[in-house]
């Protein structure tokens, strides 16, 4: 019985992030992340006929899927926004899943 149990112990010790869960992204000044968030704000400006400017990333998590799902808060000239963006793996495209103002 014990040898059988030993087969399952490694699966119980797997970290959520190793299994595809979201993890805090620590380098909020990462040039690729900042570039993506700037592009997200530009896209939202086109969609909503607005002229807000990206200022900085306040907090962010990343989840590896077929690409990366970025979720967090960004500061813009128009306030603080909750964002969720799927950055697609192969073609340098992204899909904005959420862009919601949470603070003026």
Short mmCIF file of C-alpha atoms in Angstrom, two decimals:
data_model
loop_
_atom_site.label_atom_id
_atom_site.label_comp_id
_atom_site.label_asym_id
_atom_site.label_seq_id
_atom_site.Cartn_x
_atom_site.Cartn_y
_atom_site.Cartn_z
CA UNK A 1 0.00 0.00 0.00
CA UNK A 2 2.77 2.46 0.86
CA UNK A 3 4.56 2.11 -2.51
CA UNK A 4 1.29 2.93 -4.28
CA UNK A 5 0.85 6.02 -2.10
CA UNK A 6 4.39 7.14 -2.98
CA UNK A 7 3.32 7.36 -6.64
CA UNK A 8 0.72 10.01 -5.83
CA UNK A 9 2.72 12.22 -3.45
CA UNK A 10 4.54 14.16 -6.24
CA UNK A 11 1.17 15.12 -7.74
CA UNK A 12 -0.01 16.48 -4.40
CA UNK A 13 3.06 18.70 -4.11
CA UNK A 14 2.73 20.45 -7.50
CA UNK A 15 2.58 24.23 -7.26
CA UNK A 16 -0.52 25.83 -8.80
CA UNK A 17 1.60 27.94 -11.16
CA UNK A 18 3.32 24.85 -12.53
CA UNK A 19 -0.11 23.51 -13.43
CA UNK A 20 -1.04 26.63 -15.40
CA UNK A 21 -2.38 28.84 -12.61
CA UNK A 22 -1.86 32.60 -12.53
CA UNK A 23 1.23 33.86 -10.74
CA UNK A 24 2.26 37.38 -9.69
CA UNK A 25 4.46 39.04 -12.29
CA UNK A 26 7.20 40.77 -10.33
CA UNK A 27 8.95 42.93 -12.95
CA UNK A 28 6.34 45.63 -13.49
CA UNK A 29 8.90 47.60 -15.52
CA UNK A 30 9.40 44.78 -18.03
CA UNK A 31 9.70 46.42 -21.45
CA UNK A 32 7.57 43.79 -23.21
CA UNK A 33 4.78 44.09 -20.63
CA UNK A 34 4.83 47.89 -20.85
CA UNK A 35 4.78 47.73 -24.65
CA UNK A 36 1.77 45.41 -24.57
CA UNK A 37 -0.13 47.60 -22.09
CA UNK A 38 0.57 50.67 -24.25
CA UNK A 39 -0.87 48.82 -27.25
CA UNK A 40 -3.91 47.82 -25.17
CA UNK A 41 -4.58 51.46 -24.22
CA UNK A 42 -4.17 52.57 -27.85
CA UNK A 43 -6.63 49.89 -28.96
CA UNK A 44 -9.15 50.97 -26.31
CA UNK A 45 -8.75 54.59 -27.44
CA UNK A 46 -9.63 53.57 -31.00
CA UNK A 47 -12.59 51.50 -29.84
CA UNK A 48 -14.03 54.16 -27.50
CA UNK A 49 -12.86 57.33 -29.28
CA UNK A 50 -10.87 58.42 -26.21
CA UNK A 51 -7.36 59.80 -25.73
CA UNK A 52 -6.07 58.34 -22.48
CA UNK A 53 -2.36 57.61 -22.14
CA UNK A 54 -0.68 54.68 -20.46
CA UNK A 55 1.31 55.68 -17.34
CA UNK A 56 2.45 52.49 -15.57
CA UNK A 57 1.64 48.96 -14.48
CA UNK A 58 0.49 48.86 -10.86
CA UNK A 59 0.08 45.11 -10.40
CA UNK A 60 -0.04 42.14 -12.75
CA UNK A 61 -0.36 38.38 -12.83
CA UNK A 62 0.50 36.14 -15.74
CA UNK A 63 -0.89 32.77 -16.68
CA UNK A 64 0.68 30.69 -19.41
CA UNK A 65 -1.88 29.22 -21.77
CA UNK A 66 -1.50 29.14 -25.54
CA UNK A 67 0.13 32.51 -25.08
CA UNK A 68 -0.17 34.50 -21.86
CA UNK A 69 -3.14 35.88 -19.97
CA UNK A 70 -2.20 39.11 -18.23
CA UNK A 71 -4.50 40.36 -15.49
CA UNK A 72 -4.01 43.32 -13.19
CA UNK A 73 -4.22 47.07 -12.75
CA UNK A 74 -2.71 49.82 -14.85
CA UNK A 75 -2.55 53.55 -14.31
CA UNK A 76 -3.50 55.81 -17.21
CA UNK A 77 -4.02 59.54 -17.63
CA UNK A 78 -7.73 58.77 -17.30
CA UNK A 79 -7.55 56.79 -14.05
CA UNK A 80 -6.84 53.26 -12.88
CA UNK A 81 -8.13 50.34 -14.93
CA UNK A 82 -8.57 46.65 -14.27
CA UNK A 83 -7.30 44.81 -17.35
CA UNK A 84 -7.32 41.25 -18.62
CA UNK A 85 -5.51 40.63 -21.88
CA UNK A 86 -4.80 37.42 -23.75
CA UNK A 87 -1.49 37.79 -25.57
CA UNK A 88 -1.54 35.18 -28.31
CA UNK A 89 1.47 32.96 -28.79
CA UNK A 90 2.46 33.06 -32.43
CA UNK A 91 1.25 36.15 -34.22
CA UNK A 92 1.96 39.11 -31.89
CA UNK A 93 -1.78 39.70 -31.47
CA UNK A 94 -3.77 40.21 -28.31
CA UNK A 95 -7.38 40.13 -27.23
CA UNK A 96 -8.68 42.53 -24.60
CA UNK A 97 -10.99 40.54 -22.35
CA UNK A 98 -11.50 43.28 -19.74
CA UNK A 99 -10.70 46.98 -19.58
CA UNK A 100 -12.71 48.51 -16.76
CA UNK A 101 -12.16 51.80 -14.97
CA UNK A 102 -11.99 51.21 -11.23
CA UNK A 103 -10.76 54.60 -10.01
CA UNK A 104 -10.70 58.10 -11.48
#
